[in-house]
PDB file of C-alpha atoms in Angstrom:
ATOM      1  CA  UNK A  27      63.661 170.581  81.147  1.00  0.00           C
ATOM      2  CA  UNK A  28      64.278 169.374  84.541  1.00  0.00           C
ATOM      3  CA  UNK A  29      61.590 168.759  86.856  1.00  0.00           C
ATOM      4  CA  UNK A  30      60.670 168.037  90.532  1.00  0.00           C
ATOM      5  CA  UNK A  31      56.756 166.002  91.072  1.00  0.00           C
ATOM      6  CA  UNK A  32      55.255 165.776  95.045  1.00  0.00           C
ATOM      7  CA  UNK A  33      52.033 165.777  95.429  1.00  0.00           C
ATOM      8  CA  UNK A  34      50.027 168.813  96.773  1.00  0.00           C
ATOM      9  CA  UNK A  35      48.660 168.094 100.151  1.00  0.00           C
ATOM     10  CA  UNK A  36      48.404 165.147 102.242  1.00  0.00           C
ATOM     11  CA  UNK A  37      46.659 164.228 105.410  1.00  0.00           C
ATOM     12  CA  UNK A  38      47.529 161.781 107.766  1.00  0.00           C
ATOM     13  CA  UNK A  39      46.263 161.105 111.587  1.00  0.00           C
ATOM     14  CA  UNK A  40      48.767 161.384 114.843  1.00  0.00           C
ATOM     15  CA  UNK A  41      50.522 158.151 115.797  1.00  0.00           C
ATOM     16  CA  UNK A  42      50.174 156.787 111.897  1.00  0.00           C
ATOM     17  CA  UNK A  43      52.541 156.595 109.343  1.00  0.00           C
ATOM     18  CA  UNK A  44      52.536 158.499 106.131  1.00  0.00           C
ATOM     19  CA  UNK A  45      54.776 158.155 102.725  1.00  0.00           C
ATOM     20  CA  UNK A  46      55.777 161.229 100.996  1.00  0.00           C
ATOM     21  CA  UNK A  47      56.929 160.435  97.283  1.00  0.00           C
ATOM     22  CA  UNK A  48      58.833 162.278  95.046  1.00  0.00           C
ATOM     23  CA  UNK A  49      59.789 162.017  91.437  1.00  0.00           C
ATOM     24  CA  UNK A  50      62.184 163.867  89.032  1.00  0.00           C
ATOM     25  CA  UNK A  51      63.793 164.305  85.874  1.00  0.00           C
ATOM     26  CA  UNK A  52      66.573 166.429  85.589  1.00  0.00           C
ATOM     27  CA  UNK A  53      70.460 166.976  84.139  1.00  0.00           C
ATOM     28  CA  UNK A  54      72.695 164.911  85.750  1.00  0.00           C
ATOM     29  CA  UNK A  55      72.352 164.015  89.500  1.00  0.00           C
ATOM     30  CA  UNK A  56      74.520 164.398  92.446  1.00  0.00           C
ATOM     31  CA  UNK A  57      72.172 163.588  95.251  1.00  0.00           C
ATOM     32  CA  UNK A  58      68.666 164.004  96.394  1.00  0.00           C
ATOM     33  CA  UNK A  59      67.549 165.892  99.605  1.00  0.00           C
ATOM     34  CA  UNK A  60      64.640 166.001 101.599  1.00  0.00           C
ATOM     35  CA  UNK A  61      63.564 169.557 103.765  1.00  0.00           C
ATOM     36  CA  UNK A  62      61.142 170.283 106.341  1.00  0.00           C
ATOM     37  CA  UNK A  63      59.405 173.692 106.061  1.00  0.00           C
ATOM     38  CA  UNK A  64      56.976 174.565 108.756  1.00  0.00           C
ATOM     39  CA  UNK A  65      54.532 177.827 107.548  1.00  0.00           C
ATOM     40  CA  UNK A  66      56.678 181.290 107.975  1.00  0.00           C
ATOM     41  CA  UNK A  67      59.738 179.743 108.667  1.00  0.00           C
ATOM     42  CA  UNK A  68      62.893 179.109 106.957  1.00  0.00           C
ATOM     43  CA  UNK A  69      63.684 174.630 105.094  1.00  0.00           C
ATOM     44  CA  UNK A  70      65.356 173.098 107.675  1.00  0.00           C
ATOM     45  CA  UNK A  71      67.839 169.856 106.219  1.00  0.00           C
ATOM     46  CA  UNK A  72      66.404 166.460 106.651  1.00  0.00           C
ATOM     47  CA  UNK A  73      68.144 163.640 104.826  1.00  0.00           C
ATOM     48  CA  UNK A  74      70.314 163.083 101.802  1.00  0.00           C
ATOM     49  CA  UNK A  75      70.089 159.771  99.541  1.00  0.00           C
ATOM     50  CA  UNK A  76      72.808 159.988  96.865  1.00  0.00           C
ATOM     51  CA  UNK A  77      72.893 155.827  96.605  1.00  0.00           C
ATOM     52  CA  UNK A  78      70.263 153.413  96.516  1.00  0.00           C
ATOM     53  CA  UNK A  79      68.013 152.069  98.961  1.00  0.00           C
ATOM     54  CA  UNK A  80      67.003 153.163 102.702  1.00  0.00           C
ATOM     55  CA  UNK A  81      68.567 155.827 105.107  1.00  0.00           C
ATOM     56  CA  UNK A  82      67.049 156.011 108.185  1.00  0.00           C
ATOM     57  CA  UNK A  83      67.190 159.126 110.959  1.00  0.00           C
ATOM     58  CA  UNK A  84      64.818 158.480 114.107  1.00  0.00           C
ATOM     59  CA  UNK A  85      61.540 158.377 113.140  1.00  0.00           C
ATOM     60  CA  UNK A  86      62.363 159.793 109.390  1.00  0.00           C
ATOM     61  CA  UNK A  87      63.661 157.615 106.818  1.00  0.00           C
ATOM     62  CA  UNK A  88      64.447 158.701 103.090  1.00  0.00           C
ATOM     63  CA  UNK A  89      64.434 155.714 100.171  1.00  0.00           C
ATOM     64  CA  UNK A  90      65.585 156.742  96.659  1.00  0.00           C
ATOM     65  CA  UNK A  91      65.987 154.611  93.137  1.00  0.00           C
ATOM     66  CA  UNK A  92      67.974 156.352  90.616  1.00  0.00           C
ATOM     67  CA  UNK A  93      67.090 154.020  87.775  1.00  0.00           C
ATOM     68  CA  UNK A  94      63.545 154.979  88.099  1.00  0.00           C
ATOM     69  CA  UNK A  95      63.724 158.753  89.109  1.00  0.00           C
ATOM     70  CA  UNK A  96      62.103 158.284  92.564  1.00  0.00           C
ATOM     71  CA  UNK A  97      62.128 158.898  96.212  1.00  0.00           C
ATOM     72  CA  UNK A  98      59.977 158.805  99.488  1.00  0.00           C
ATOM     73  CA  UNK A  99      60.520 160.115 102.574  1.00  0.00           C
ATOM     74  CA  UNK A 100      58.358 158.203 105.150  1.00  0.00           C
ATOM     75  CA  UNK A 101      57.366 159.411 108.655  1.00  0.00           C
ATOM     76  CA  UNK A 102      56.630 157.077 111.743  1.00  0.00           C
ATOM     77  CA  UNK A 103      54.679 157.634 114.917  1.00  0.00           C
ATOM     78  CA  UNK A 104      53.249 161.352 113.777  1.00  0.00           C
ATOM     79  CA  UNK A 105      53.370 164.016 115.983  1.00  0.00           C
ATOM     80  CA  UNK A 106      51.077 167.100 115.820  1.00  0.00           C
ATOM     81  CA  UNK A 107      54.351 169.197 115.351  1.00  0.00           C
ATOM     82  CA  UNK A 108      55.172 166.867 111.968  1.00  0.00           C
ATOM     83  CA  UNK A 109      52.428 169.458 110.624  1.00  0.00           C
ATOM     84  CA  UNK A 110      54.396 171.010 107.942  1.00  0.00           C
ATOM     85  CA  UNK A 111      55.655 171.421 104.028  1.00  0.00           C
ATOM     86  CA  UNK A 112      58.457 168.695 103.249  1.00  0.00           C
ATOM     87  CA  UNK A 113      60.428 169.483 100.073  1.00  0.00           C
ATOM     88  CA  UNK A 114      62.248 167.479  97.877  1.00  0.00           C
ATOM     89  CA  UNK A 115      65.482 169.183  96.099  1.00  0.00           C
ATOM     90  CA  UNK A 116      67.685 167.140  93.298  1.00  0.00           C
ATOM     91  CA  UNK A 117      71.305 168.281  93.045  1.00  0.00           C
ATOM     92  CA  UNK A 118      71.856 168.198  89.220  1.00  0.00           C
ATOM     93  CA  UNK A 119      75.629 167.992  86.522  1.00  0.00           C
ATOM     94  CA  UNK A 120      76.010 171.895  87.863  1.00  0.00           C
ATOM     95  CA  UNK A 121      75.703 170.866  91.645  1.00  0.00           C
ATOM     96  CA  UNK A 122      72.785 173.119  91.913  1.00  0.00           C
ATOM     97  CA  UNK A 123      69.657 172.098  93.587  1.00  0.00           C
ATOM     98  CA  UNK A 124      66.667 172.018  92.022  1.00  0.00           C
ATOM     99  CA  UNK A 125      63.215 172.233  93.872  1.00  0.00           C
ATOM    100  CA  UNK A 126      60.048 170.904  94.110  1.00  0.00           C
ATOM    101  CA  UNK A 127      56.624 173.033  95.084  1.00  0.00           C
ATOM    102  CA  UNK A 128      57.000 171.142  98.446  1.00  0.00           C
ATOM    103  CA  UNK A 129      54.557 168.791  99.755  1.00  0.00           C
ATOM    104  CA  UNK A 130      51.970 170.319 102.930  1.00  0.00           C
ATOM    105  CA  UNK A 131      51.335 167.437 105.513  1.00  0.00           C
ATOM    106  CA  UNK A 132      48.198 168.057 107.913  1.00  0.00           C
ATOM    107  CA  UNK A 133      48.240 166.009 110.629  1.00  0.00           C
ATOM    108  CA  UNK A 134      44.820 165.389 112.464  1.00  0.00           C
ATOM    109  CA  UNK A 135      44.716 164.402 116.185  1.00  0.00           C
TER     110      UNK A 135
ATOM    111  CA  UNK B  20      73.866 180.992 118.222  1.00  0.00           C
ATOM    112  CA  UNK B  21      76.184 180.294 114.760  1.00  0.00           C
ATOM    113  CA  UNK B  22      74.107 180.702 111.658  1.00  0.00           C
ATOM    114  CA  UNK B  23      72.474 183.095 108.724  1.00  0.00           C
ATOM    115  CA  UNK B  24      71.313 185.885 110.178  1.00  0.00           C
ATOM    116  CA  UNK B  25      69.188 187.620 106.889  1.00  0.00           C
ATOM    117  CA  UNK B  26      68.018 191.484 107.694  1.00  0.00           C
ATOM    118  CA  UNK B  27      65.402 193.067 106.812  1.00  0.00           C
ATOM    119  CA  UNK B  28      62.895 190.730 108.281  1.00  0.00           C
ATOM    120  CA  UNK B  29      60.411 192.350 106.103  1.00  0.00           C
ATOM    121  CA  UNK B  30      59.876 195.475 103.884  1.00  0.00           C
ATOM    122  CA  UNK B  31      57.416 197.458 101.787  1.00  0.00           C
ATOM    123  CA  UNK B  32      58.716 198.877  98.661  1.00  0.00           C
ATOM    124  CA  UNK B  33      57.545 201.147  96.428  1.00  0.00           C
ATOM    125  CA  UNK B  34      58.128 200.031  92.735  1.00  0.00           C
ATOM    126  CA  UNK B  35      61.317 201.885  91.087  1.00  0.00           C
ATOM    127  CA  UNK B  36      63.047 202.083  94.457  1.00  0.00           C
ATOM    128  CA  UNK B  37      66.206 200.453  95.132  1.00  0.00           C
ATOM    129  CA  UNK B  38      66.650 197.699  98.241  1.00  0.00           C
ATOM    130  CA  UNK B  39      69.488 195.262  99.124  1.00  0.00           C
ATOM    131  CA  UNK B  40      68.736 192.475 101.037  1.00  0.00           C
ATOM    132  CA  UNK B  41      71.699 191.753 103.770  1.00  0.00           C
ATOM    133  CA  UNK B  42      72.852 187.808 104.457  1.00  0.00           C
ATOM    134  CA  UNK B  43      75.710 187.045 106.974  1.00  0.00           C
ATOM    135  CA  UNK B  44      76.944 183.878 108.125  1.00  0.00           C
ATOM    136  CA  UNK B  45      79.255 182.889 110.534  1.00  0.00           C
ATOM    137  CA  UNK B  46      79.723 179.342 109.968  1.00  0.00           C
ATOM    138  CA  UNK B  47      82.527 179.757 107.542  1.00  0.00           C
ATOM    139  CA  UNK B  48      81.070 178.210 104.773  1.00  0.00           C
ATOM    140  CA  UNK B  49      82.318 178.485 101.125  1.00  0.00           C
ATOM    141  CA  UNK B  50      79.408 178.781  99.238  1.00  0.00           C
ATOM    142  CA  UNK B  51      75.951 181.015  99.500  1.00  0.00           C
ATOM    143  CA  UNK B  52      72.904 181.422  97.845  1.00  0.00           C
ATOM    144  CA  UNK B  53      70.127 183.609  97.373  1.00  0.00           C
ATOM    145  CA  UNK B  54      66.191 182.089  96.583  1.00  0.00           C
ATOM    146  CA  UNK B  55      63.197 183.263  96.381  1.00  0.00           C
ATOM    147  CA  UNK B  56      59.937 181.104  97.252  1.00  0.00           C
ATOM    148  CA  UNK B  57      56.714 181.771  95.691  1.00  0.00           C
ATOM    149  CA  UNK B  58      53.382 180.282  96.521  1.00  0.00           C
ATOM    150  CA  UNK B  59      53.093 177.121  94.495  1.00  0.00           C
ATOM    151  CA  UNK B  60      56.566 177.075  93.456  1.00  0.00           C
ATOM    152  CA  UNK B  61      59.914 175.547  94.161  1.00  0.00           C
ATOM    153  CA  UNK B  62      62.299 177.417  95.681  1.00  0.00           C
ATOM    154  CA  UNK B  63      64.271 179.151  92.415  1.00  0.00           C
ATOM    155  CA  UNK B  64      67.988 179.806  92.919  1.00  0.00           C
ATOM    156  CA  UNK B  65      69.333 183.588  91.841  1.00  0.00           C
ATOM    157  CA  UNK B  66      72.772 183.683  92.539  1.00  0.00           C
ATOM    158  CA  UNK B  67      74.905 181.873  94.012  1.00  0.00           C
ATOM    159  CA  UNK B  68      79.068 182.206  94.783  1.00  0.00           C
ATOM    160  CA  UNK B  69      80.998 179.378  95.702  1.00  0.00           C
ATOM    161  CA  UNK B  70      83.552 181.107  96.944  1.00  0.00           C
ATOM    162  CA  UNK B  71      85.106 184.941  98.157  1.00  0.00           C
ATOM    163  CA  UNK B  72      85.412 186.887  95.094  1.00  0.00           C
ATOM    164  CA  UNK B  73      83.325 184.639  92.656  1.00  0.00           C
ATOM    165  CA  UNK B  74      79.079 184.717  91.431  1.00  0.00           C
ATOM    166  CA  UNK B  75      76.943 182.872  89.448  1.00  0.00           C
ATOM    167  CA  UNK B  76      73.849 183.280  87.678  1.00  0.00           C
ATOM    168  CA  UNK B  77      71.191 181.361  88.886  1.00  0.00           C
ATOM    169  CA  UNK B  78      67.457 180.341  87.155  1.00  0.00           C
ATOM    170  CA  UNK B  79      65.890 183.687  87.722  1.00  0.00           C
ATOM    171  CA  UNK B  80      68.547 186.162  87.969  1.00  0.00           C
ATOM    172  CA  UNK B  81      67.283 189.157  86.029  1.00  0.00           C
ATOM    173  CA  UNK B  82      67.149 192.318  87.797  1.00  0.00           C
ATOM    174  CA  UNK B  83      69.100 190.699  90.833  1.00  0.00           C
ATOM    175  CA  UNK B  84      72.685 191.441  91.801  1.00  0.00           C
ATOM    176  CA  UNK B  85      74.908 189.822  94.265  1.00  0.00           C
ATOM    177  CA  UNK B  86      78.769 190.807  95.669  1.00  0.00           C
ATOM    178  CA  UNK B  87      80.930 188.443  97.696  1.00  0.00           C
ATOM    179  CA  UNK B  88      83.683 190.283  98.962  1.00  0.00           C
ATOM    180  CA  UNK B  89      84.409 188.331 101.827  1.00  0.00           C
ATOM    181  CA  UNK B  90      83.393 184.566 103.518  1.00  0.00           C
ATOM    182  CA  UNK B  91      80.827 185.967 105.220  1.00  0.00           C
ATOM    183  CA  UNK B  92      78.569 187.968 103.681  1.00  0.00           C
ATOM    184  CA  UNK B  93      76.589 187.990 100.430  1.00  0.00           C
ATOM    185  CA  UNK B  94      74.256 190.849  99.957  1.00  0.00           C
ATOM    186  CA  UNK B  95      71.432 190.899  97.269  1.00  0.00           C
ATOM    187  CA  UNK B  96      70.472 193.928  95.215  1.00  0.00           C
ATOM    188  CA  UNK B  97      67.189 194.748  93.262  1.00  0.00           C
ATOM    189  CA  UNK B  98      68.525 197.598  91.394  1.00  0.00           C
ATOM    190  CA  UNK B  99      65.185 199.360  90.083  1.00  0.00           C
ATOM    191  CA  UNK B 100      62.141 196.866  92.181  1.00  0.00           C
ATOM    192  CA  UNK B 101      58.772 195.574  90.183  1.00  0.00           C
ATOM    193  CA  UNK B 102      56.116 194.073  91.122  1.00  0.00           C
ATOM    194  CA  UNK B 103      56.813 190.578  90.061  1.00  0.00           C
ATOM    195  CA  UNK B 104      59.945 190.554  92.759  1.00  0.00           C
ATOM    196  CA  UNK B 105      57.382 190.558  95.490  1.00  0.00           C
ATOM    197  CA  UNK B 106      57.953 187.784  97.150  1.00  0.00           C
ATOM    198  CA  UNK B 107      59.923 185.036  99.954  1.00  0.00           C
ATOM    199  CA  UNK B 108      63.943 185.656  99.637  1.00  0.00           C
ATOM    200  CA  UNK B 109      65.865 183.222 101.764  1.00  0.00           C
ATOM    201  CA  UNK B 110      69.796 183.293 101.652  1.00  0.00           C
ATOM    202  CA  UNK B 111      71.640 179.990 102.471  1.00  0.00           C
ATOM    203  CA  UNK B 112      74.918 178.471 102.543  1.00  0.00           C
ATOM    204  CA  UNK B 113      76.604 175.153 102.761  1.00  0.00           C
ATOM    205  CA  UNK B 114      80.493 173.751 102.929  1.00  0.00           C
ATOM    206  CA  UNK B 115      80.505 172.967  99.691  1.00  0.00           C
ATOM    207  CA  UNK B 116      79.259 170.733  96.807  1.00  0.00           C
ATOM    208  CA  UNK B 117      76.931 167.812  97.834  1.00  0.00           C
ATOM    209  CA  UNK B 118      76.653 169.677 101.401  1.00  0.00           C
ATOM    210  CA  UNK B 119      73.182 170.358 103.083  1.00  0.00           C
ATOM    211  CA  UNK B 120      72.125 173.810 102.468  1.00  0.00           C
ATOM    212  CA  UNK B 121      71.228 176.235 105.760  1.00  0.00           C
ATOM    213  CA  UNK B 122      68.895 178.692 105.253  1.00  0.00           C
ATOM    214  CA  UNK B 123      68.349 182.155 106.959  1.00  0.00           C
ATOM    215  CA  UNK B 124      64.922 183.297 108.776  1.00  0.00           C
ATOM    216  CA  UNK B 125      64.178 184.819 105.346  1.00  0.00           C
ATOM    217  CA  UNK B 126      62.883 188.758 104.120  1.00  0.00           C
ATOM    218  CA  UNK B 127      59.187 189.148 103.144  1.00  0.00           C
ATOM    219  CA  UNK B 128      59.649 191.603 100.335  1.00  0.00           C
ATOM    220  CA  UNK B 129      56.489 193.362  99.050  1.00  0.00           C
ATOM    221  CA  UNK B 130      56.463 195.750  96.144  1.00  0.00           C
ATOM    222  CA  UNK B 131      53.255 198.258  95.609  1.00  0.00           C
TER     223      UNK B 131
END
């Protein structure tokens, strides 16, 4: 079956950084993205890794590693309104995306 | 302001009815999708069309129907609602294969 691991919940203080991993196993692969949810409102689009290594947006960057089924999404200088779920979605053979449960990030002053 | 515009924002159902969910976008984009997001779950595709005049199944499509008669819109359909389709539905859309997916505001569907 295919499948889409982040961890739960994570808390992290303002001004820090913080490392969001995700792992997966699924059918085929056409590219990994990464979503920001905050609570009540709709995934906004983040980043997309299809290739190895680093892409970097601003204070976001997104690292992936196809040979071992794995990416992170890392955050710089947190801000209070980085409080939200980040999601990690894996575009399998079909081109669909699949999900993962999503990954809630508290950020304490 | 260009986008998916989803409608209703919410709605209470009583179990049996009939609803359809309305999605329209405006950023001529080729394919759509419908979700639905449950607490401690993934977002899990229904349908999808990747073009006018074509639908797919998604992972949970049962009791779901979809119609894409033009670009634009892509309505969803619970024909006869239970109790297990209360939930999240977002619609989205993207320019194609490999393309970022934009999601509406989403409808809070809740069926007593």
């Amino acid at each position: 079956g295919q499948n889409i691991d982040q961890p739960t919940e994570m808390t992290a203080t303002e001004g820090a950084i913080v490392q969001i991993n995700c792992t997966y196993q699924t059918s085929g692969f056409n590219g990994l993205f990464w979503y920001q949810q905050h609570a009540g409102e709709a995934p906004t689009f983040l980043s997309y890794n299809v290739l190895d290594g680093l892409e970097e947006k601003g204070r976001f960057s997104s690292f992936l590693s196809r040979s071992k089924g794995y990416s992170y999404l890392l955050l710089k200088e947190l801000q209070m309104k980085d409080s939200a779920s980040y999601l990690c979605a894996v575009m399998d053979s079909n081109y669909q995306l699949i999900w993962g449960a999503g990954t809630k990030l508290i950020i304490k002053p | 302001t260009a986008g998916i515009t989803q409608a209703p924002t919410s709605q209470i159902l009583a179990a049996g009815r009939s609803m359809t969910l309305r999605c329209t976008q405006d950023m001529r984009h080729n394919a759509m999708y419908w979700y639905r997001q449950d607490l401690g779950l993934g977002l899990r595709l229904i349908h999808y069309s990747n073009t006018a005049g074509t639908t797919g199944k998604g992972e949970v499509p049962d009791g779901y129907s979809v119609s894409r008669a033009n670009t634009d819109d892509f309505p969803l359909t619970l024909a006869s609602a239970v109790p297990s389709q209360t939930s999240v539905y977002f619609c989205a859309s993207s320019r194609g294969d490999n393309q970022p997916q934009h999601f509406g505001d989403g409808t809070r569907l809740s069926i007593l």
